[in-house]
PDB file of C-alpha atoms in Angstrom:
ATOM      1  CA  UNK V 296      -3.604  24.641  -3.963  1.00 78.00           C
ATOM      2  CA  UNK V 297      -1.007  22.774  -1.922  1.00 84.00           C
ATOM      3  CA  UNK V 298      -2.542  19.753  -0.183  1.00 87.00           C
ATOM      4  CA  UNK V 299      -5.343  19.346  -2.704  1.00 93.00           C
ATOM      5  CA  UNK V 300      -3.841  16.090  -3.965  1.00 92.00           C
ATOM      6  CA  UNK V 301      -4.126  14.476  -0.537  1.00 94.00           C
ATOM      7  CA  UNK V 302      -7.747  15.616  -0.272  1.00 95.00           C
ATOM      8  CA  UNK V 303      -8.572  14.228  -3.734  1.00 96.00           C
ATOM      9  CA  UNK V 304      -6.892  10.899  -2.996  1.00 96.00           C
ATOM     10  CA  UNK V 305      -8.677  10.616   0.349  1.00 96.00           C
ATOM     11  CA  UNK V 306     -12.008  11.434  -1.277  1.00 96.00           C
ATOM     12  CA  UNK V 307     -11.383   8.750  -3.889  1.00 95.00           C
ATOM     13  CA  UNK V 308     -10.823   6.141  -1.186  1.00 96.00           C
ATOM     14  CA  UNK V 309     -13.957   7.142   0.730  1.00 96.00           C
ATOM     15  CA  UNK V 310     -16.016   7.127  -2.476  1.00 96.00           C
ATOM     16  CA  UNK V 311     -14.629   3.714  -3.379  1.00 94.00           C
ATOM     17  CA  UNK V 312     -15.448   2.382   0.070  1.00 94.00           C
ATOM     18  CA  UNK V 313     -19.026   3.651  -0.054  1.00 94.00           C
ATOM     19  CA  UNK V 314     -19.504   2.270  -3.569  1.00 93.00           C
ATOM     20  CA  UNK V 315     -18.095  -1.109  -2.575  1.00 91.00           C
ATOM     21  CA  UNK V 316     -20.224  -1.206   0.572  1.00 90.00           C
ATOM     22  CA  UNK V 317     -23.485  -0.880  -1.362  1.00 89.00           C
ATOM     23  CA  UNK V 318     -22.353  -3.168  -4.174  1.00 86.00           C
ATOM     24  CA  UNK V 319     -21.251  -5.804  -1.661  1.00 82.00           C
ATOM     25  CA  UNK V 320     -24.816  -6.152  -0.384  1.00 82.00           C
ATOM     26  CA  UNK V 321     -25.807  -7.611  -3.738  1.00 84.00           C
ATOM     27  CA  UNK V 322     -23.440 -10.592  -3.525  1.00 81.00           C
ATOM     28  CA  UNK V 323     -23.855 -13.777  -1.523  1.00 81.00           C
ATOM     29  CA  UNK V 324     -20.986 -14.818   0.824  1.00 81.00           C
ATOM     30  CA  UNK V 325     -19.541 -17.332  -1.671  1.00 84.00           C
ATOM     31  CA  UNK V 326     -19.620 -14.664  -4.377  1.00 84.00           C
ATOM     32  CA  UNK V 327     -17.837 -12.247  -2.061  1.00 81.00           C
ATOM     33  CA  UNK V 328     -15.141 -14.878  -1.469  1.00 84.00           C
ATOM     34  CA  UNK V 329     -14.677 -15.285  -5.214  1.00 87.00           C
ATOM     35  CA  UNK V 330     -14.443 -11.516  -5.608  1.00 84.00           C
ATOM     36  CA  UNK V 331     -11.871 -11.364  -2.820  1.00 84.00           C
ATOM     37  CA  UNK V 332      -9.757 -13.982  -4.588  1.00 89.00           C
ATOM     38  CA  UNK V 333     -10.081 -12.109  -7.880  1.00 88.00           C
ATOM     39  CA  UNK V 334      -8.952  -8.940  -6.127  1.00 85.00           C
ATOM     40  CA  UNK V 335      -5.973 -10.812  -4.686  1.00 88.00           C
ATOM     41  CA  UNK V 336      -4.956 -12.185  -8.082  1.00 92.00           C
ATOM     42  CA  UNK V 337      -5.206  -8.673  -9.546  1.00 89.00           C
ATOM     43  CA  UNK V 338      -2.995  -7.276  -6.789  1.00 88.00           C
ATOM     44  CA  UNK V 339      -0.459 -10.054  -7.423  1.00 93.00           C
ATOM     45  CA  UNK V 340      -0.189  -9.182 -11.099  1.00 92.00           C
ATOM     46  CA  UNK V 341       0.052  -5.444 -10.381  1.00 89.00           C
ATOM     47  CA  UNK V 342       2.860  -6.166  -7.915  1.00 90.00           C
ATOM     48  CA  UNK V 343       4.695  -8.494 -10.299  1.00 93.00           C
ATOM     49  CA  UNK V 344       4.524  -5.890 -13.058  1.00 91.00           C
ATOM     50  CA  UNK V 345       5.983  -3.232 -10.758  1.00 89.00           C
ATOM     51  CA  UNK V 346       8.717  -5.529  -9.454  1.00 91.00           C
ATOM     52  CA  UNK V 347       9.733  -6.725 -12.911  1.00 90.00           C
ATOM     53  CA  UNK V 348       9.904  -3.148 -14.137  1.00 88.00           C
ATOM     54  CA  UNK V 349      12.467  -2.488 -11.417  1.00 89.00           C
ATOM     55  CA  UNK V 350      14.466  -5.710 -11.823  1.00 89.00           C
ATOM     56  CA  UNK V 351      14.521  -6.355 -15.574  1.00 84.00           C
ATOM     57  CA  UNK V 352      16.238  -4.368 -18.303  1.00 81.00           C
ATOM     58  CA  UNK V 353      17.331  -4.843 -21.884  1.00 77.00           C
ATOM     59  CA  UNK V 354      21.069  -4.905 -22.538  1.00 75.00           C
ATOM     60  CA  UNK V 355      22.525  -5.509 -25.999  1.00 75.00           C
ATOM     61  CA  UNK V 356      19.155  -6.691 -27.232  1.00 74.00           C
ATOM     62  CA  UNK V 357      18.802  -9.281 -24.448  1.00 75.00           C
ATOM     63  CA  UNK V 358      16.647  -9.248 -21.318  1.00 75.00           C
ATOM     64  CA  UNK V 359      18.633  -9.344 -18.088  1.00 78.00           C
ATOM     65  CA  UNK V 360      17.770  -9.124 -14.415  1.00 81.00           C
ATOM     66  CA  UNK V 361      19.278  -7.303 -11.478  1.00 85.00           C
ATOM     67  CA  UNK V 362      18.783  -5.791  -8.021  1.00 91.00           C
ATOM     68  CA  UNK V 363      18.113  -9.218  -6.505  1.00 92.00           C
ATOM     69  CA  UNK V 364      20.518  -8.469  -3.656  1.00 94.00           C
ATOM     70  CA  UNK V 365      18.716  -5.179  -2.995  1.00 95.00           C
ATOM     71  CA  UNK V 366      15.425  -7.045  -2.581  1.00 95.00           C
ATOM     72  CA  UNK V 367      16.945  -9.712  -0.329  1.00 95.00           C
ATOM     73  CA  UNK V 368      18.820  -7.322   1.943  1.00 96.00           C
ATOM     74  CA  UNK V 369      16.058  -4.725   2.250  1.00 96.00           C
ATOM     75  CA  UNK V 370      13.388  -7.322   2.993  1.00 96.00           C
ATOM     76  CA  UNK V 371      15.530  -9.323   5.413  1.00 97.00           C
ATOM     77  CA  UNK V 372      16.835  -6.378   7.423  1.00 97.00           C
ATOM     78  CA  UNK V 373      13.575  -4.449   7.178  1.00 96.00           C
ATOM     79  CA  UNK V 374      11.547  -7.420   8.406  1.00 97.00           C
ATOM     80  CA  UNK V 375      13.850  -7.883  11.404  1.00 97.00           C
ATOM     81  CA  UNK V 376      13.392  -4.213  12.305  1.00 97.00           C
ATOM     82  CA  UNK V 377       9.629  -4.425  11.811  1.00 96.00           C
ATOM     83  CA  UNK V 378       9.340  -7.570  13.902  1.00 96.00           C
ATOM     84  CA  UNK V 379      11.316  -5.990  16.738  1.00 96.00           C
ATOM     85  CA  UNK V 380       9.179  -2.843  16.641  1.00 95.00           C
ATOM     86  CA  UNK V 381       5.936  -4.810  16.242  1.00 95.00           C
ATOM     87  CA  UNK V 382       4.436  -2.753  13.417  1.00 94.00           C
ATOM     88  CA  UNK V 383       1.878  -5.423  12.511  1.00 92.00           C
ATOM     89  CA  UNK V 384       0.667  -5.579  16.106  1.00 94.00           C
ATOM     90  CA  UNK V 385       0.366  -1.787  16.123  1.00 93.00           C
ATOM     91  CA  UNK V 386      -1.783  -1.879  12.986  1.00 91.00           C
ATOM     92  CA  UNK V 387      -3.953  -4.564  14.547  1.00 93.00           C
ATOM     93  CA  UNK V 388      -4.413  -2.582  17.766  1.00 95.00           C
ATOM     94  CA  UNK V 389      -5.303   0.570  15.877  1.00 95.00           C
ATOM     95  CA  UNK V 390      -7.750  -1.454  13.783  1.00 94.00           C
ATOM     96  CA  UNK V 391      -9.353  -2.874  16.925  1.00 95.00           C
ATOM     97  CA  UNK V 392      -9.624   0.651  18.367  1.00 95.00           C
ATOM     98  CA  UNK V 393     -11.243   1.888  15.160  1.00 94.00           C
ATOM     99  CA  UNK V 394     -13.645  -1.043  15.179  1.00 94.00           C
ATOM    100  CA  UNK V 395     -14.869  -0.173  18.654  1.00 94.00           C
ATOM    101  CA  UNK V 396     -14.999   3.606  18.145  1.00 92.00           C
ATOM    102  CA  UNK V 397     -16.915   3.328  14.855  1.00 90.00           C
ATOM    103  CA  UNK V 398     -19.524   0.938  16.236  1.00 90.00           C
ATOM    104  CA  UNK V 399     -18.334  -2.053  14.222  1.00 90.00           C
ATOM    105  CA  UNK V 400     -17.457  -4.340  17.124  1.00 89.00           C
ATOM    106  CA  UNK V 401     -19.583  -7.105  15.618  1.00 88.00           C
ATOM    107  CA  UNK V 402     -17.695  -7.088  12.313  1.00 89.00           C
ATOM    108  CA  UNK V 403     -15.159  -9.917  12.564  1.00 89.00           C
ATOM    109  CA  UNK V 404     -13.531  -8.932   9.263  1.00 89.00           C
ATOM    110  CA  UNK V 405     -13.081  -5.243  10.101  1.00 94.00           C
ATOM    111  CA  UNK V 406      -9.447  -5.300  11.293  1.00 94.00           C
ATOM    112  CA  UNK V 407      -8.259  -7.598   8.496  1.00 92.00           C
ATOM    113  CA  UNK V 408     -10.010  -5.419   5.912  1.00 93.00           C
ATOM    114  CA  UNK V 409      -8.556  -2.218   7.374  1.00 95.00           C
ATOM    115  CA  UNK V 410      -4.971  -3.517   7.526  1.00 93.00           C
ATOM    116  CA  UNK V 411      -5.066  -5.125   4.072  1.00 93.00           C
ATOM    117  CA  UNK V 412      -6.561  -2.106   2.324  1.00 93.00           C
ATOM    118  CA  UNK V 413      -4.253   0.299   4.169  1.00 94.00           C
ATOM    119  CA  UNK V 414      -1.155  -1.568   3.053  1.00 92.00           C
ATOM    120  CA  UNK V 415      -2.404  -1.832  -0.525  1.00 91.00           C
ATOM    121  CA  UNK V 416      -3.098   1.875  -1.048  1.00 91.00           C
ATOM    122  CA  UNK V 417      -0.327   3.305   1.159  1.00 89.00           C
ATOM    123  CA  UNK V 418       2.732   1.463  -0.162  1.00 85.00           C
ATOM    124  CA  UNK V 419       4.254   2.706  -3.380  1.00 80.00           C
ATOM    125  CA  UNK V 420       6.132   5.476  -5.084  1.00 81.00           C
ATOM    126  CA  UNK V 421       3.021   7.302  -6.330  1.00 87.00           C
ATOM    127  CA  UNK V 422       2.016   8.319  -2.807  1.00 90.00           C
ATOM    128  CA  UNK V 423       5.443   9.743  -1.975  1.00 89.00           C
ATOM    129  CA  UNK V 424       6.338  11.314  -5.319  1.00 88.00           C
ATOM    130  CA  UNK V 425       2.813  12.678  -5.755  1.00 90.00           C
ATOM    131  CA  UNK V 426       2.791  14.224  -2.284  1.00 92.00           C
ATOM    132  CA  UNK V 427       6.193  15.842  -2.908  1.00 91.00           C
ATOM    133  CA  UNK V 428       4.948  17.342  -6.188  1.00 91.00           C
ATOM    134  CA  UNK V 429       1.856  18.598  -4.395  1.00 91.00           C
ATOM    135  CA  UNK V 430       3.855  20.121  -1.558  1.00 92.00           C
ATOM    136  CA  UNK V 431       6.404  21.914  -3.738  1.00 90.00           C
ATOM    137  CA  UNK V 432       4.415  23.135  -6.728  1.00 88.00           C
ATOM    138  CA  UNK V 433       0.796  22.382  -5.915  1.00 88.00           C
ATOM    139  CA  UNK V 434       0.757  19.803  -8.734  1.00 90.00           C
ATOM    140  CA  UNK V 435      -1.861  17.229  -7.717  1.00 91.00           C
ATOM    141  CA  UNK V 436      -1.926  15.297 -11.015  1.00 91.00           C
ATOM    142  CA  UNK V 437      -0.106  12.207  -9.701  1.00 91.00           C
ATOM    143  CA  UNK V 438      -2.275  11.933  -6.609  1.00 94.00           C
ATOM    144  CA  UNK V 439      -5.380  12.486  -8.750  1.00 94.00           C
ATOM    145  CA  UNK V 440      -4.429   9.485 -10.889  1.00 91.00           C
ATOM    146  CA  UNK V 441      -3.758   7.517  -7.716  1.00 94.00           C
ATOM    147  CA  UNK V 442      -7.202   8.553  -6.431  1.00 94.00           C
ATOM    148  CA  UNK V 443      -8.837   6.874  -9.429  1.00 92.00           C
ATOM    149  CA  UNK V 444      -6.795   3.697  -8.942  1.00 90.00           C
ATOM    150  CA  UNK V 445      -7.509   3.652  -5.198  1.00 92.00           C
ATOM    151  CA  UNK V 446     -11.219   4.194  -5.855  1.00 94.00           C
ATOM    152  CA  UNK V 447     -11.330   1.004  -7.927  1.00 90.00           C
ATOM    153  CA  UNK V 448      -9.151  -1.013  -5.552  1.00 90.00           C
ATOM    154  CA  UNK V 449     -11.012   0.029  -2.388  1.00 93.00           C
ATOM    155  CA  UNK V 450     -14.421  -0.446  -4.040  1.00 92.00           C
ATOM    156  CA  UNK V 451     -13.557  -4.033  -4.972  1.00 89.00           C
ATOM    157  CA  UNK V 452     -11.979  -4.756  -1.588  1.00 91.00           C
ATOM    158  CA  UNK V 453     -14.897  -3.276   0.356  1.00 92.00           C
ATOM    159  CA  UNK V 454     -17.468  -5.265  -1.619  1.00 90.00           C
ATOM    160  CA  UNK V 455     -15.681  -8.502  -0.720  1.00 88.00           C
ATOM    161  CA  UNK V 456     -14.053  -7.789   2.665  1.00 90.00           C
ATOM    162  CA  UNK V 457     -16.299  -5.252   4.358  1.00 89.00           C
ATOM    163  CA  UNK V 458     -16.368  -1.607   5.346  1.00 90.00           C
ATOM    164  CA  UNK V 459     -13.123  -1.752   7.300  1.00 93.00           C
ATOM    165  CA  UNK V 460     -11.432  -1.041   3.952  1.00 95.00           C
ATOM    166  CA  UNK V 461     -12.765   2.508   3.764  1.00 95.00           C
ATOM    167  CA  UNK V 462     -10.839   3.447   6.913  1.00 96.00           C
ATOM    168  CA  UNK V 463      -7.608   2.947   4.969  1.00 95.00           C
ATOM    169  CA  UNK V 464      -8.160   6.628   4.179  1.00 96.00           C
ATOM    170  CA  UNK V 465      -6.696   7.462   7.608  1.00 95.00           C
ATOM    171  CA  UNK V 466      -3.098   6.236   7.049  1.00 94.00           C
ATOM    172  CA  UNK V 467      -3.164   7.525   3.458  1.00 95.00           C
ATOM    173  CA  UNK V 468      -4.285  10.995   4.573  1.00 96.00           C
ATOM    174  CA  UNK V 469      -1.687  11.109   7.368  1.00 95.00           C
ATOM    175  CA  UNK V 470       1.159   9.803   5.185  1.00 93.00           C
ATOM    176  CA  UNK V 471       0.522  11.981   2.153  1.00 93.00           C
ATOM    177  CA  UNK V 472      -0.353  15.000   4.280  1.00 94.00           C
ATOM    178  CA  UNK V 473       2.891  14.723   6.246  1.00 94.00           C
ATOM    179  CA  UNK V 474       4.990  14.305   3.100  1.00 93.00           C
ATOM    180  CA  UNK V 475       3.252  17.284   1.483  1.00 93.00           C
ATOM    181  CA  UNK V 476       4.071  19.468   4.489  1.00 93.00           C
ATOM    182  CA  UNK V 477       7.700  18.264   4.532  1.00 92.00           C
ATOM    183  CA  UNK V 478       8.065  18.151   0.747  1.00 90.00           C
ATOM    184  CA  UNK V 479      10.903  20.662   0.510  1.00 87.00           C
ATOM    185  CA  UNK V 480      12.900  18.651   3.037  1.00 89.00           C
ATOM    186  CA  UNK V 481      12.179  15.250   1.487  1.00 89.00           C
ATOM    187  CA  UNK V 482      12.456  16.191  -2.202  1.00 88.00           C
ATOM    188  CA  UNK V 483      16.294  16.361  -2.358  1.00 91.00           C
ATOM    189  CA  UNK V 484      16.485  12.880  -0.834  1.00 89.00           C
ATOM    190  CA  UNK V 485      14.152  11.298  -3.382  1.00 89.00           C
ATOM    191  CA  UNK V 486      16.515  11.047  -6.329  1.00 90.00           C
ATOM    192  CA  UNK V 487      15.564   9.079  -9.423  1.00 89.00           C
ATOM    193  CA  UNK V 488      17.449   6.038  -8.120  1.00 92.00           C
ATOM    194  CA  UNK V 489      15.812   6.310  -4.689  1.00 92.00           C
ATOM    195  CA  UNK V 490      12.345   6.413  -6.268  1.00 91.00           C
ATOM    196  CA  UNK V 491      13.228   3.419  -8.453  1.00 92.00           C
ATOM    197  CA  UNK V 492      14.416   1.383  -5.451  1.00 94.00           C
ATOM    198  CA  UNK V 493      11.373   2.415  -3.412  1.00 92.00           C
ATOM    199  CA  UNK V 494       9.016   1.428  -6.221  1.00 91.00           C
ATOM    200  CA  UNK V 495      10.669  -1.989  -6.529  1.00 93.00           C
ATOM    201  CA  UNK V 496      10.505  -2.835  -2.822  1.00 94.00           C
ATOM    202  CA  UNK V 497       7.001  -1.383  -2.551  1.00 91.00           C
ATOM    203  CA  UNK V 498       5.860  -3.673  -5.365  1.00 92.00           C
ATOM    204  CA  UNK V 499       7.323  -6.690  -3.568  1.00 93.00           C
ATOM    205  CA  UNK V 500       5.422  -5.766  -0.403  1.00 93.00           C
ATOM    206  CA  UNK V 501       2.209  -5.349  -2.390  1.00 92.00           C
ATOM    207  CA  UNK V 502       2.818  -8.872  -3.718  1.00 94.00           C
ATOM    208  CA  UNK V 503       2.704 -10.009  -0.090  1.00 93.00           C
ATOM    209  CA  UNK V 504      -0.680  -8.307   0.283  1.00 91.00           C
ATOM    210  CA  UNK V 505      -1.905 -10.235  -2.756  1.00 90.00           C
ATOM    211  CA  UNK V 506      -0.694 -13.496  -1.248  1.00 93.00           C
ATOM    212  CA  UNK V 507      -2.688 -12.769   1.902  1.00 90.00           C
ATOM    213  CA  UNK V 508      -5.807 -12.005  -0.111  1.00 87.00           C
ATOM    214  CA  UNK V 509      -5.614 -15.262  -2.054  1.00 90.00           C
ATOM    215  CA  UNK V 510      -4.248 -17.687   0.542  1.00 90.00           C
ATOM    216  CA  UNK V 511      -5.060 -16.060   3.893  1.00 82.00           C
ATOM    217  CA  UNK V 512      -2.791 -14.246   6.352  1.00 79.00           C
ATOM    218  CA  UNK V 513       0.521 -15.897   5.552  1.00 82.00           C
ATOM    219  CA  UNK V 514       2.734 -12.804   5.250  1.00 89.00           C
ATOM    220  CA  UNK V 515       3.071 -10.120   7.933  1.00 92.00           C
ATOM    221  CA  UNK V 516       3.490  -7.323   5.401  1.00 92.00           C
ATOM    222  CA  UNK V 517       3.261  -4.490   7.926  1.00 93.00           C
ATOM    223  CA  UNK V 518       6.400  -5.765   9.650  1.00 95.00           C
ATOM    224  CA  UNK V 519       8.214  -5.453   6.308  1.00 95.00           C
ATOM    225  CA  UNK V 520       7.476  -1.727   5.952  1.00 94.00           C
ATOM    226  CA  UNK V 521      10.962  -0.599   7.136  1.00 95.00           C
ATOM    227  CA  UNK V 522      12.227  -2.224   3.930  1.00 95.00           C
ATOM    228  CA  UNK V 523      10.854   0.771   2.006  1.00 93.00           C
ATOM    229  CA  UNK V 524      12.984   3.214   4.010  1.00 93.00           C
ATOM    230  CA  UNK V 525      16.016   0.972   3.611  1.00 96.00           C
ATOM    231  CA  UNK V 526      15.457   0.980  -0.145  1.00 94.00           C
ATOM    232  CA  UNK V 527      15.734   4.783  -0.179  1.00 93.00           C
ATOM    233  CA  UNK V 528      18.890   4.668   1.970  1.00 95.00           C
ATOM    234  CA  UNK V 529      20.379   2.037  -0.353  1.00 95.00           C
ATOM    235  CA  UNK V 530      20.352   4.589  -3.162  1.00 94.00           C
ATOM    236  CA  UNK V 531      23.081   6.488  -1.299  1.00 94.00           C
ATOM    237  CA  UNK V 532      25.467   3.584  -0.822  1.00 92.00           C
ATOM    238  CA  UNK V 533      28.800   3.959  -2.657  1.00 88.00           C
ATOM    239  CA  UNK V 534      28.067   0.839  -4.699  1.00 82.00           C
ATOM    240  CA  UNK V 535      25.089  -0.096  -6.855  1.00 77.00           C
ATOM    241  CA  UNK V 536      22.824  -3.123  -6.910  1.00 79.00           C
TER     242      UNK V 536
END
């Protein structure tokens, strides 16, 4: 059934949030802080692995790097666009609205938890490629795998950061649902090179999320989101990176 993948992924996030919410009650505040740091370190390593997969290759038996200019240009230009649009501020405002409407006005960590979790589970090639597969052939296998990963990530984040994390299901549902509906239009654009570029830049942005988890809000990752679209466009330039 077309769209089932989005439903499964969304259910995985909600289940992870509920699990993390009840588990989080067991830990003391200092233990929750330690868990938050551990989650951040894990995200950093996941991001590094994804980025290195896109930048490193073996040539003539030797390891070599590449696509550095792609990363620099996409992040620089994308961040300028995001700063001008004010994407981060939009996320914050939506988070504040959610906090009030869901009766969590007393939760000081709600908005930070919502934004951080949303960026972690929304950015990446699996969401886009999986939604395209779901929309064209009804194949929900990729999004089902992502649902398991998101369940674990959101459960850990919720236990350390609070229930704002579970509401990351909203942007994931909207993003994957929209891509599923438009799959036949988007699919021709997402060539193998475009997916590779998107995965690389997405991993770099996830690294920024990890930095924020470990060292506090130092990187405005949401304002870097246009970099992902630029990465896809870069695949159609007449020269390679």
